[in-house]
Short mmCIF file of C-alpha atoms in Angstrom, two decimals:
data_model
loop_
_atom_site.label_atom_id
_atom_site.label_comp_id
_atom_site.label_asym_id
_atom_site.label_seq_id
_atom_site.Cartn_x
_atom_site.Cartn_y
_atom_site.Cartn_z
CA PHE A 988 0.00 0.00 0.00
CA HIS A 989 1.56 3.25 -1.16
CA ILE A 990 1.32 6.35 1.06
CA LEU A 991 1.71 9.69 -0.67
CA GLN A 992 4.29 12.14 0.68
CA ILE A 993 2.40 15.25 1.76
CA ASN A 994 3.95 18.50 2.91
CA PRO A 995 2.69 19.23 6.47
CA THR A 996 1.94 22.87 5.65
CA GLU A 997 0.01 21.86 2.55
CA LEU A 998 -1.91 19.27 4.59
CA ALA A 999 -2.85 21.82 7.23
CA THR A 1000 -4.53 23.95 4.61
CA MET A 1001 -6.00 20.92 2.87
CA GLY A 1002 -4.19 22.09 -0.23
CA CYS A 1003 -3.73 18.58 -1.58
CA LYS A 1004 -4.86 18.20 -5.13
CA GLN A 1005 -7.42 15.56 -6.06
CA SER A 1006 -5.56 13.31 -8.49
CA ARG A 1007 -6.95 10.54 -10.60
CA ASN A 1008 -6.74 7.07 -9.14
CA THR A 1009 -3.08 6.27 -8.49
CA GLY A 1010 -3.82 2.64 -7.75
CA VAL A 1011 -3.73 3.19 -4.00
CA GLY A 1012 -7.52 3.39 -3.62
CA ARG A 1013 -10.63 5.40 -4.32
CA VAL A 1014 -13.34 6.58 -1.95
CA ILE A 1015 -16.69 8.33 -2.40
CA ILE A 1016 -17.87 10.63 0.39
CA LEU A 1017 -21.64 10.92 -0.01
CA CYS A 1018 -23.33 14.07 1.32
CA THR A 1019 -26.94 15.24 1.59
CA ASN A 1020 -28.66 17.68 -0.77
CA THR A 1021 -31.39 18.47 1.78
CA SER A 1022 -31.36 21.89 3.47
CA LYS A 1023 -34.70 21.83 5.30
CA ILE A 1024 -36.69 19.07 7.02
CA GLU A 1025 -39.66 18.69 9.35
CA MET A 1026 -39.01 16.94 12.65
CA GLU A 1027 -40.77 16.22 15.90
CA ASP A 1028 -39.19 17.94 18.91
CA VAL A 1029 -39.04 16.62 22.48
CA LYS A 1030 -42.45 18.23 23.17
CA GLY A 1031 -44.05 16.27 20.37
CA GLU A 1032 -44.49 19.33 18.17
CA LYS A 1033 -43.59 19.50 14.48
CA VAL A 1034 -40.78 21.93 13.74
CA THR A 1035 -39.00 22.94 10.56
CA LYS A 1036 -35.24 22.62 10.82
CA GLU A 1037 -32.67 24.35 8.62
CA THR A 1038 -30.04 21.70 8.08
CA GLY A 1039 -27.70 20.06 5.60
CA LEU A 1040 -24.37 18.27 5.94
CA TRP A 1041 -22.68 18.35 9.33
CA LEU A 1042 -19.37 19.70 8.09
CA GLU A 1043 -16.99 17.75 10.34
CA GLU A 1044 -18.48 14.50 9.03
CA ALA A 1045 -17.14 15.22 5.55
CA ALA A 1046 -14.09 17.34 6.41
CA ALA A 1047 -12.44 14.94 8.87
CA PRO A 1048 -12.82 11.86 6.61
CA TYR A 1049 -11.62 13.85 3.60
CA LYS A 1050 -8.41 14.75 5.43
CA VAL A 1051 -7.89 11.16 6.64
CA PHE A 1052 -8.42 9.69 3.17
CA LYS A 1053 -6.22 12.21 1.38
CA ALA A 1054 -3.44 11.85 3.94
CA ALA A 1055 -3.50 8.10 3.22
CA GLY A 1056 -3.03 8.80 -0.48
CA LEU A 1057 -6.57 7.91 -1.52
CA ASP A 1058 -8.41 9.45 -4.44
CA VAL A 1059 -11.53 11.11 -2.96
CA THR A 1060 -14.74 12.11 -4.76
CA ILE A 1061 -17.42 14.16 -3.00
CA ALA A 1062 -20.87 13.17 -4.26
CA SER A 1063 -24.56 13.57 -3.48
CA LEU A 1064 -27.75 11.85 -4.59
CA SER A 1065 -28.97 14.71 -6.79
CA GLY A 1066 -25.57 16.17 -7.66
CA GLY A 1067 -24.83 19.88 -7.46
CA GLU A 1068 -24.73 21.86 -4.23
CA VAL A 1069 -24.44 20.33 -0.77
CA PRO A 1070 -25.88 22.62 1.90
CA VAL A 1071 -23.97 22.87 5.19
CA ASP A 1072 -25.74 22.94 8.55
CA ALA A 1073 -24.94 26.37 10.00
CA GLY A 1074 -24.67 24.83 13.47
CA SER A 1075 -21.65 22.80 12.32
CA LYS A 1076 -19.74 26.02 11.63
CA GLN A 1077 -20.18 27.50 15.10
CA GLY A 1078 -17.91 27.39 18.16
CA ASP A 1079 -16.11 24.14 18.89
CA PHE A 1080 -18.07 22.35 16.17
CA TYR A 1081 -16.03 24.27 13.59
CA THR A 1082 -12.86 22.21 13.95
CA GLU A 1083 -9.48 22.78 12.32
CA ASP A 1084 -10.42 20.11 9.76
CA CYS A 1085 -13.62 22.02 8.94
CA LYS A 1086 -11.74 25.29 8.56
CA ALA A 1087 -9.10 23.68 6.36
CA PHE A 1088 -11.81 22.07 4.20
CA ASP A 1089 -13.67 25.38 3.85
CA GLU A 1090 -10.58 27.42 3.04
CA GLY A 1091 -8.16 24.99 1.32
CA ALA A 1092 -7.40 25.83 -2.31
CA ALA A 1093 -8.30 22.32 -3.48
CA THR A 1094 -11.36 21.85 -1.30
CA LYS A 1095 -13.23 25.12 -0.78
CA GLY A 1096 -15.44 24.64 -3.84
CA LEU A 1097 -16.03 20.90 -3.56
CA LEU A 1098 -19.48 21.19 -1.95
CA SER A 1099 -20.80 23.68 -4.49
CA SER A 1100 -20.80 21.25 -7.41
CA THR A 1101 -20.82 17.56 -6.49
CA LYS A 1102 -21.17 14.55 -8.75
CA LYS A 1103 -24.33 12.44 -8.80
CA LEU A 1104 -23.81 9.15 -7.00
CA ALA A 1105 -25.77 7.28 -9.68
CA ASP A 1106 -23.18 8.28 -12.28
CA LEU A 1107 -20.29 7.04 -10.14
CA ALA A 1108 -22.17 3.86 -9.24
CA LYS A 1109 -22.09 2.70 -12.87
CA ASN A 1110 -18.60 1.47 -12.00
CA ILE A 1111 -18.96 1.07 -8.24
CA LYS A 1112 -16.48 -1.79 -8.02
CA SER A 1113 -13.68 0.55 -9.13
CA TYR A 1114 -14.03 2.21 -5.69
CA ASP A 1115 -12.70 0.80 -2.44
CA ALA A 1116 -15.24 2.45 -0.16
CA ILE A 1117 -18.32 4.63 -0.01
CA TYR A 1118 -18.64 6.81 3.08
CA LEU A 1119 -22.02 8.30 4.05
CA ALA A 1120 -21.47 11.61 5.86
CA GLY A 1121 -24.21 12.68 8.25
CA GLY A 1122 -26.18 15.73 9.19
CA PHE A 1123 -29.94 15.93 9.77
CA GLY A 1124 -30.36 16.55 6.04
CA THR A 1125 -29.79 12.84 5.40
CA ILE A 1126 -33.22 12.16 6.93
CA GLY A 1127 -34.65 14.05 3.96
CA ASP A 1128 -32.87 12.23 1.12
CA PHE A 1129 -30.84 9.22 2.32
CA LYS A 1130 -33.69 7.73 4.34
CA GLY A 1131 -36.12 5.81 2.15
CA SER A 1132 -34.13 6.35 -1.06
CA GLU A 1133 -34.59 3.29 -3.26
CA GLU A 1134 -31.76 4.49 -5.48
CA LEU A 1135 -29.31 4.71 -2.56
CA THR A 1136 -30.49 1.35 -1.22
CA SER A 1137 -29.82 -0.25 -4.59
CA ILE A 1138 -26.33 1.28 -4.83
CA ILE A 1139 -25.36 0.26 -1.29
CA THR A 1140 -26.62 -3.26 -1.96
CA LYS A 1141 -24.47 -3.41 -5.08
CA ALA A 1142 -21.49 -2.03 -3.15
CA PHE A 1143 -21.79 -4.80 -0.56
CA GLU A 1144 -22.06 -7.42 -3.32
CA GLU A 1145 -18.98 -6.07 -5.11
CA GLY A 1146 -16.85 -6.06 -1.97
CA VAL A 1147 -16.83 -2.26 -1.61
CA ILE A 1148 -16.47 -1.17 2.02
CA VAL A 1149 -19.51 0.81 3.20
CA ALA A 1150 -19.14 3.34 6.01
CA ALA A 1151 -21.52 5.85 7.58
CA VAL A 1152 -21.38 8.29 10.46
CA CYS A 1153 -23.90 9.95 12.80
CA HIS A 1154 -27.17 10.34 10.76
CA GLY A 1155 -25.50 8.94 7.64
CA PRO A 1156 -26.43 5.34 8.61
CA VAL A 1157 -30.11 6.09 7.81
CA GLY A 1158 -28.97 5.36 4.25
CA LEU A 1159 -28.38 1.73 5.25
CA LEU A 1160 -31.88 1.09 6.61
CA GLY A 1161 -33.46 -0.08 3.37
CA VAL A 1162 -30.69 -2.47 2.33
CA LYS A 1163 -31.87 -6.07 2.21
CA GLU A 1164 -30.29 -9.49 2.10
CA GLY A 1165 -32.90 -11.61 0.40
CA LYS A 1166 -36.15 -10.56 2.06
CA LYS A 1167 -34.58 -9.59 5.39
CA SER A 1168 -32.79 -6.41 6.36
CA ALA A 1169 -29.05 -6.60 5.73
CA LEU A 1170 -28.64 -4.97 9.15
CA LYS A 1171 -30.34 -7.83 11.01
CA GLY A 1172 -27.78 -9.29 13.39
CA MET A 1173 -25.12 -6.80 12.24
CA ALA A 1174 -23.13 -4.81 14.79
CA VAL A 1175 -23.72 -1.09 14.12
CA THR A 1176 -23.88 2.37 15.64
CA GLY A 1177 -25.24 5.80 14.71
CA PHE A 1178 -26.64 8.91 16.41
CA SER A 1179 -28.17 7.58 19.64
CA SER A 1180 -31.68 8.14 20.98
CA ALA A 1181 -30.17 9.89 24.01
CA GLU A 1182 -28.16 12.22 21.75
CA GLU A 1183 -31.28 12.95 19.70
CA LYS A 1184 -33.11 14.03 22.87
CA ALA A 1185 -30.11 16.02 24.06
CA VAL A 1186 -30.25 18.21 20.94
CA GLY A 1187 -34.00 18.78 21.34
CA TYR A 1188 -35.64 16.18 19.06
CA SER A 1189 -37.85 13.15 19.65
CA GLU A 1190 -36.05 9.85 19.98
CA LYS A 1191 -38.92 7.97 18.26
CA ASN A 1192 -37.24 7.97 14.88
CA SER A 1193 -33.62 8.28 15.92
CA VAL A 1194 -30.97 6.36 13.99
CA GLN A 1195 -30.66 4.02 16.98
CA ALA A 1196 -34.41 3.36 17.08
CA GLU A 1197 -34.59 2.74 13.32
CA MET A 1198 -31.66 0.32 13.42
CA GLU A 1199 -33.03 -1.60 16.38
CA LYS A 1200 -36.42 -2.00 14.65
CA LEU A 1201 -34.60 -3.93 11.91
CA GLY A 1202 -32.82 -6.25 14.33
CA ALA A 1203 -29.40 -4.63 14.17
CA VAL A 1204 -27.08 -5.08 17.16
CA TYR A 1205 -26.76 -1.43 18.17
CA THR A 1206 -24.10 -0.13 20.60
CA CYS A 1207 -23.01 3.35 21.64
CA ALA A 1208 -20.40 5.10 23.76
CA ALA A 1209 -20.80 5.18 27.54
CA GLU A 1210 -21.11 8.98 27.40
CA LEU A 1211 -23.03 11.22 25.02
CA PHE A 1212 -21.13 12.69 22.06
CA HIS A 1213 -18.02 10.58 22.71
CA PRO A 1214 -16.46 8.78 19.74
CA HIS A 1215 -17.58 5.23 19.06
CA VAL A 1216 -16.84 3.22 15.92
CA VAL A 1217 -18.13 -0.24 15.05
CA THR A 1218 -16.81 -2.52 12.29
CA ALA A 1219 -18.87 -5.47 11.11
CA GLU A 1220 -18.44 -8.18 8.50
CA LYS A 1221 -21.45 -10.23 7.49
CA ASN A 1222 -21.54 -12.66 4.58
CA GLY A 1223 -18.65 -10.84 2.94
CA ALA A 1224 -20.16 -7.36 3.38
CA ILE A 1225 -17.95 -4.95 5.37
CA CYS A 1226 -19.61 -2.06 7.18
CA VAL A 1227 -18.05 0.64 9.37
CA THR A 1228 -20.33 2.93 11.37
CA GLY A 1229 -19.57 5.93 13.60
CA GLN A 1230 -21.92 7.19 16.29
CA ASN A 1231 -21.64 10.98 16.07
CA PRO A 1232 -19.52 13.85 14.70
CA ALA A 1233 -16.72 12.98 17.13
CA SER A 1234 -16.55 9.52 15.49
CA SER A 1235 -15.97 10.88 11.97
CA LYS A 1236 -12.19 10.70 12.08
CA GLY A 1237 -12.07 7.28 13.75
CA ALA A 1238 -14.53 5.77 11.29
CA ALA A 1239 -12.48 7.10 8.36
CA GLU A 1240 -9.26 5.77 9.89
CA LYS A 1241 -10.87 2.35 10.18
CA VAL A 1242 -11.85 2.48 6.52
CA VAL A 1243 -8.25 3.32 5.56
CA GLU A 1244 -6.99 0.41 7.68
CA LEU A 1245 -9.39 -1.97 5.92
CA ILE A 1246 -8.42 -0.69 2.47
CA LYS A 1247 -4.72 -1.16 3.29
CA LYS A 1248 -5.42 -4.69 4.50
CA LYS A 1249 -7.40 -5.45 1.36
CA LYS A 1250 -4.69 -4.12 -0.94
CA THR A 1251 -1.69 -5.58 0.85
CA PRO A 1252 -0.90 -9.05 -0.54
CA PRO A 1253 -0.02 -11.82 1.93
CA PRO A 1254 3.68 -12.35 2.48
CA THR A 1255 4.96 -14.55 -0.30
CA THR A 1256 6.59 -17.86 0.47
CA GLY A 1257 8.26 -18.01 -2.92
CA GLY A 1258 7.88 -17.22 -6.59
CA GLY A 1259 4.49 -18.83 -6.92
CA VAL A 1260 2.61 -21.76 -8.38
CA ILE A 1261 0.96 -22.45 -11.73
CA ILE A 1262 -2.27 -24.44 -11.56
CA LEU A 1263 -2.71 -25.96 -15.01
CA CYS A 1264 -6.25 -26.77 -16.16
CA THR A 1265 -7.73 -28.41 -19.23
CA ASN A 1266 -9.28 -26.57 -22.18
CA THR A 1267 -11.21 -29.68 -23.28
CA ALA A 1268 -14.98 -29.65 -22.85
CA LYS A 1269 -15.88 -32.87 -24.68
CA ILE A 1270 -14.14 -36.21 -25.20
CA GLU A 1271 -14.85 -39.70 -26.46
CA LEU A 1272 -14.38 -42.57 -24.00
CA GLU A 1273 -14.99 -46.29 -23.91
CA ASP A 1274 -17.53 -47.25 -21.28
CA VAL A 1275 -17.58 -50.46 -19.21
CA LYS A 1276 -19.64 -52.17 -21.95
CA GLY A 1277 -16.92 -51.47 -24.51
CA GLU A 1278 -18.99 -48.86 -26.33
CA THR A 1279 -17.64 -45.46 -27.35
CA VAL A 1280 -19.49 -42.58 -25.68
CA THR A 1281 -19.17 -38.81 -25.86
CA LYS A 1282 -18.68 -37.16 -22.48
CA ASP A 1283 -19.16 -33.49 -21.60
CA THR A 1284 -16.30 -32.68 -19.28
CA GLY A 1285 -13.71 -30.08 -18.26
CA VAL A 1286 -11.73 -29.41 -15.11
CA TRP A 1287 -13.02 -31.14 -11.98
CA LEU A 1288 -13.57 -27.97 -9.98
CA GLU A 1289 -12.36 -29.18 -6.58
CA GLU A 1290 -9.03 -30.12 -8.13
CA ALA A 1291 -8.34 -26.47 -8.95
CA ALA A 1292 -10.28 -24.78 -6.13
CA ALA A 1293 -8.83 -26.70 -3.16
CA PRO A 1294 -5.19 -26.30 -4.28
CA TYR A 1295 -5.81 -22.62 -5.05
CA LYS A 1296 -6.97 -22.02 -1.46
CA VAL A 1297 -4.08 -24.01 0.03
CA PHE A 1298 -1.49 -22.10 -2.01
CA LYS A 1299 -3.03 -18.66 -1.37
CA ASP A 1300 -3.41 -19.34 2.35
CA GLY A 1301 0.24 -20.38 2.31
CA GLY A 1302 1.26 -16.96 1.00
CA LEU A 1303 1.99 -18.03 -2.57
CA GLU A 1304 1.23 -16.19 -5.77
CA VAL A 1305 -1.02 -18.42 -7.90
CA THR A 1306 -1.55 -18.31 -11.67
CA VAL A 1307 -4.30 -20.41 -13.20
CA ALA A 1308 -3.26 -21.40 -16.74
CA SER A 1309 -4.16 -23.78 -19.56
CA LEU A 1310 -2.42 -25.19 -22.61
CA SER A 1311 -4.36 -23.15 -25.18
CA GLY A 1312 -5.12 -20.16 -22.97
CA GLY A 1313 -8.59 -18.64 -22.67
CA GLU A 1314 -11.58 -20.37 -21.10
CA VAL A 1315 -11.37 -23.43 -18.90
CA PRO A 1316 -14.59 -25.47 -19.02
CA VAL A 1317 -15.87 -26.92 -15.75
CA ASP A 1318 -17.30 -30.44 -15.54
CA ALA A 1319 -20.94 -29.85 -14.56
CA ALA A 1320 -20.91 -32.93 -12.31
CA SER A 1321 -18.23 -31.32 -10.13
CA LYS A 1322 -20.74 -28.61 -9.21
CA GLN A 1323 -23.42 -30.97 -7.95
CA GLY A 1324 -24.22 -32.24 -4.46
CA ASP A 1325 -21.31 -33.02 -2.16
CA PHE A 1326 -18.82 -32.59 -5.03
CA TYR A 1327 -19.50 -28.83 -4.84
CA THR A 1328 -17.43 -28.15 -1.75
CA GLU A 1329 -17.04 -24.91 0.20
CA ASP A 1330 -13.70 -24.41 -1.59
CA CYS A 1331 -15.48 -24.75 -4.95
CA LYS A 1332 -18.15 -22.25 -3.95
CA ALA A 1333 -15.59 -19.75 -2.64
CA PHE A 1334 -13.54 -20.12 -5.84
CA GLU A 1335 -16.55 -19.47 -8.07
CA GLU A 1336 -17.98 -16.59 -6.03
CA GLY A 1337 -14.89 -14.93 -4.55
CA GLU A 1338 -14.15 -11.42 -5.78
CA ALA A 1339 -10.56 -12.31 -6.69
CA THR A 1340 -11.29 -15.72 -8.22
CA LYS A 1341 -14.70 -15.80 -9.88
CA GLY A 1342 -13.39 -14.85 -13.33
CA LEU A 1343 -10.11 -16.79 -13.27
CA LEU A 1344 -11.32 -19.68 -15.42
CA SER A 1345 -12.82 -17.47 -18.10
CA SER A 1346 -9.51 -16.09 -19.38
CA THR A 1347 -6.38 -18.05 -18.54
CA PRO A 1348 -2.85 -17.42 -19.84
CA LYS A 1349 -1.14 -20.00 -22.06
CA LEU A 1350 1.28 -22.25 -20.22
CA SER A 1351 3.87 -21.83 -22.99
CA GLU A 1352 4.04 -18.09 -22.26
CA LEU A 1353 4.62 -18.68 -18.54
CA ALA A 1354 7.16 -21.42 -19.32
CA LYS A 1355 9.49 -18.86 -20.92
CA ASN A 1356 10.51 -18.08 -17.33
CA LEU A 1357 9.57 -21.37 -15.71
CA LYS A 1358 12.36 -21.38 -13.13
CA SER A 1359 10.83 -18.27 -11.52
CA TYR A 1360 8.01 -20.53 -10.27
CA ASP A 1361 8.20 -22.88 -7.31
CA ALA A 1362 5.77 -25.45 -8.63
CA ILE A 1363 3.41 -26.43 -11.41
CA PHE A 1364 0.26 -28.31 -10.35
CA LEU A 1365 -1.81 -30.25 -12.89
CA ALA A 1366 -5.50 -30.17 -11.94
CA GLY A 1367 -7.57 -33.09 -13.18
CA GLY A 1368 -10.91 -33.77 -14.77
CA PHE A 1369 -11.61 -36.10 -17.71
CA GLY A 1370 -10.88 -33.15 -20.01
CA THR A 1371 -7.15 -33.70 -19.43
CA ILE A 1372 -7.40 -36.89 -21.51
CA GLY A 1373 -8.19 -34.60 -24.43
CA ASP A 1374 -5.29 -32.17 -24.14
CA PHE A 1375 -2.77 -33.16 -21.43
CA LYS A 1376 -2.42 -36.73 -22.71
CA GLY A 1377 -0.04 -36.97 -25.64
CA SER A 1378 0.84 -33.25 -25.59
CA LYS A 1379 4.46 -32.90 -26.64
CA ASP A 1380 4.43 -29.24 -25.54
CA LEU A 1381 3.32 -30.17 -22.03
CA ALA A 1382 5.80 -33.05 -21.84
CA ALA A 1383 8.63 -30.71 -22.83
CA ILE A 1384 7.61 -28.07 -20.27
CA LEU A 1385 7.36 -30.64 -17.47
CA ALA A 1386 10.76 -32.07 -18.44
CA GLN A 1387 12.14 -28.51 -18.23
CA ALA A 1388 10.43 -28.04 -14.83
CA PHE A 1389 12.04 -31.20 -13.44
CA LYS A 1390 15.42 -30.15 -14.81
CA GLU A 1391 15.20 -26.66 -13.26
CA GLY A 1392 14.11 -27.90 -9.84
CA VAL A 1393 10.49 -26.82 -10.14
CA ILE A 1394 8.23 -29.11 -8.07
CA VAL A 1395 5.60 -30.88 -10.18
CA GLY A 1396 2.23 -31.81 -8.66
CA ALA A 1397 -0.78 -33.50 -10.25
CA VAL A 1398 -4.09 -34.89 -9.07
CA CYS A 1399 -6.65 -37.45 -10.30
CA HIS A 1400 -6.56 -37.38 -14.14
CA GLY A 1401 -3.98 -34.57 -14.11
CA PRO A 1402 -1.06 -37.06 -13.87
CA ILE A 1403 -1.88 -38.20 -17.42
CA GLY A 1404 0.23 -35.16 -18.41
CA LEU A 1405 3.30 -36.83 -16.83
CA VAL A 1406 3.10 -40.01 -18.88
CA GLY A 1407 4.84 -38.54 -21.93
CA VAL A 1408 7.71 -36.89 -20.02
CA GLU A 1409 11.04 -38.41 -21.01
CA GLU A 1410 14.51 -38.23 -19.60
CA GLU A 1411 17.46 -37.38 -21.83
CA GLY A 1412 17.99 -41.05 -22.68
CA LYS A 1413 14.42 -41.26 -24.05
CA GLU A 1414 13.30 -43.33 -21.07
CA SER A 1415 10.08 -42.36 -19.28
CA ALA A 1416 10.72 -39.99 -16.38
CA LEU A 1417 8.14 -42.02 -14.44
CA LYS A 1418 10.02 -45.31 -14.74
CA GLY A 1419 10.72 -46.52 -11.20
CA MET A 1420 9.04 -43.44 -9.70
CA ALA A 1421 6.39 -43.81 -6.96
CA VAL A 1422 3.14 -42.26 -8.21
CA THR A 1423 -0.63 -42.33 -8.00
CA GLY A 1424 -3.60 -41.08 -10.01
CA PHE A 1425 -7.21 -42.04 -10.75
CA SER A 1426 -7.25 -45.81 -10.31
CA SER A 1427 -8.56 -48.49 -12.67
CA ALA A 1428 -11.13 -49.45 -10.03
CA GLU A 1429 -12.33 -45.85 -9.77
CA GLU A 1430 -12.52 -45.59 -13.56
CA LYS A 1431 -14.79 -48.63 -13.68
CA ALA A 1432 -16.83 -47.35 -10.72
CA VAL A 1433 -17.79 -44.21 -12.66
CA GLY A 1434 -18.76 -46.23 -15.73
CA TYR A 1435 -15.68 -46.21 -17.95
CA SER A 1436 -13.26 -48.89 -19.17
CA ASP A 1437 -10.09 -49.34 -17.12
CA LYS A 1438 -8.02 -50.11 -20.24
CA ASN A 1439 -6.65 -46.60 -20.52
CA SER A 1440 -7.02 -45.41 -16.94
CA VAL A 1441 -4.35 -43.19 -15.41
CA GLN A 1442 -3.19 -46.19 -13.39
CA ALA A 1443 -2.90 -48.35 -16.51
CA GLU A 1444 -1.02 -45.64 -18.45
CA MET A 1445 1.44 -45.10 -15.59
CA GLU A 1446 2.11 -48.80 -15.16
CA LYS A 1447 2.78 -49.15 -18.91
CA VAL A 1448 5.76 -46.76 -18.61
CA GLY A 1449 7.16 -48.55 -15.54
CA ALA A 1450 5.94 -46.26 -12.76
CA VAL A 1451 5.52 -47.72 -9.26
CA TYR A 1452 1.79 -47.11 -8.84
CA SER A 1453 -0.09 -47.25 -5.53
CA CYS A 1454 -3.59 -46.28 -4.42
CA ALA A 1455 -5.77 -46.05 -1.32
CA ASP A 1456 -7.24 -49.22 0.17
CA ALA A 1457 -10.69 -48.20 -1.09
CA PRO A 1458 -11.88 -46.16 -4.11
CA PHE A 1459 -12.27 -42.39 -3.72
CA LYS A 1460 -10.29 -42.18 -0.47
CA SER A 1461 -7.50 -39.64 -0.25
CA HIS A 1462 -4.04 -40.87 -1.21
CA VAL A 1463 -0.97 -38.71 -1.89
CA VAL A 1464 2.46 -39.90 -3.02
CA THR A 1465 5.68 -37.87 -2.96
CA ALA A 1466 8.68 -39.03 -4.98
CA GLU A 1467 12.18 -37.72 -5.62
CA LYS A 1468 14.20 -39.25 -8.44
CA ASP A 1469 17.48 -37.86 -9.73
CA GLY A 1470 16.63 -34.42 -8.34
CA LYS A 1471 13.09 -34.45 -9.77
CA VAL A 1472 10.40 -33.83 -7.14
CA CYS A 1473 6.89 -35.06 -7.97
CA VAL A 1474 3.71 -35.06 -5.86
CA THR A 1475 0.66 -36.96 -7.11
CA GLY A 1476 -2.86 -37.29 -5.69
CA GLN A 1477 -5.19 -40.15 -6.54
CA ASN A 1478 -8.61 -38.50 -6.84
CA PRO A 1479 -10.61 -35.35 -6.02
CA ALA A 1480 -10.43 -36.14 -2.30
CA SER A 1481 -6.63 -35.97 -2.60
CA SER A 1482 -6.58 -32.43 -4.04
CA LYS A 1483 -6.08 -30.62 -0.75
CA GLY A 1484 -3.52 -33.10 0.58
CA ALA A 1485 -1.46 -33.02 -2.60
CA ALA A 1486 -1.43 -29.22 -2.56
CA GLU A 1487 -0.46 -29.16 1.13
CA LYS A 1488 2.46 -31.47 0.37
CA VAL A 1489 3.60 -29.21 -2.48
CA LEU A 1490 3.39 -26.19 -0.14
CA GLU A 1491 5.41 -28.03 2.52
CA LEU A 1492 8.13 -28.86 -0.02
CA ILE A 1493 8.25 -25.25 -1.27
CA LYS A 1494 8.69 -23.93 2.27
CA LYS A 1495 11.41 -26.50 2.95
CA LYS A 1496 13.20 -25.63 -0.29
CA ASN A 1497 13.06 -21.89 0.32
CA ALA A 1498 14.18 -22.26 3.94
CA LYS A 1499 17.31 -24.05 2.71
CA ALA A 1500 17.94 -21.31 0.14
CA GLU A 1501 17.91 -18.69 2.90
#
């Protein structure tokens, strides 16, 4: 995460220029367009209140975000001018941050001509956070806005951090998760009922009361008008709320912390791993009756998803590739019932992974610098019979990997890609090597002939094949032969174990290098 160098004098006057996105992050601060609302006071009488944005709730976050090097856009629902509550510019309420925002060369005109949120929301996922500034004006336009509700819902879905302070959280009230409020069971805060009464208004429709009606888990500071910030994560949605004006800075600082965390990659254990997948969506096979059948196939999802999680959790960079590049088809059966594991679901729905199979790089391009990788892992699926098996290009790349000390892993039908690898004397690299892969018994159990099973193909070239004591049980074999390190897994259930063994070997190898 890159922090911009800012001159202290320039910062004090808020004279930092709004630049285009530098790659460090982008934030929208959303402000109200409402300057007048009707409210019920503590006597139960209707009163008209001159209002708008509470200035500190935009000024303090703006300073925090800019100091962190973020690109900040001030927006409103209708666009144009944002009125400022006159009360927020009096006495102690008019903080140094407010003064700097009002008078800074780069900021003093920002509230006079704001962008419409709807226009920015067309590409909401290009932002890291949306921050709802408060002020009583938000009751007039944030509350009950279907447009804002829709945009916040989309933000949550796209992994955009949502934050709100004081009265700003009224903009979260309409957000739903299915048919229930998204706030139900979520830890939150906002302007309290006691604070509402303290400033002369009925607590009936306070932010606290509205949140509690929806089943939110509301908390507040032990004393009125003291800072209190709550961070919640629910089903992947991240929400930061601040109780009152005094919480504006703290809420913004929490948002910056979360953005930094999101943008900072895990410490790397090494150069990374290539997970190689099939490009083949349809093959012809011989079934157990000896008849030729056409099978719709592809990668068996667990055999890419489970290793991906193991490698990423281990701090490795992971590249999903294929022989031809482009789309990797997924075997539909691997997405049904118990085959569709939590790892599979996370891989398909995760923000960083859901598009990985739609556009993969060609292995031959990566292989130009193969020794910069720690391992190459061949995911399985019947599709590999269509492109891994008999591929001279793949055999040559795996031979190069073995020669350069790159660990080679493969699972289920993936090891079919190892069968054609030869040593310099034209002998199979698998001869005398301990291996496993989808067994002949498993092949028959799923309805296909065992004549050309992975087991049969490996045994033909002199490999020392072994399998679990029962079909479909996990079984992982690690072999080292003449400096070549190979890890093979028997079936889908072996995907995680094979990947864990590869990770262990990478860590061991890199520890020695240090």
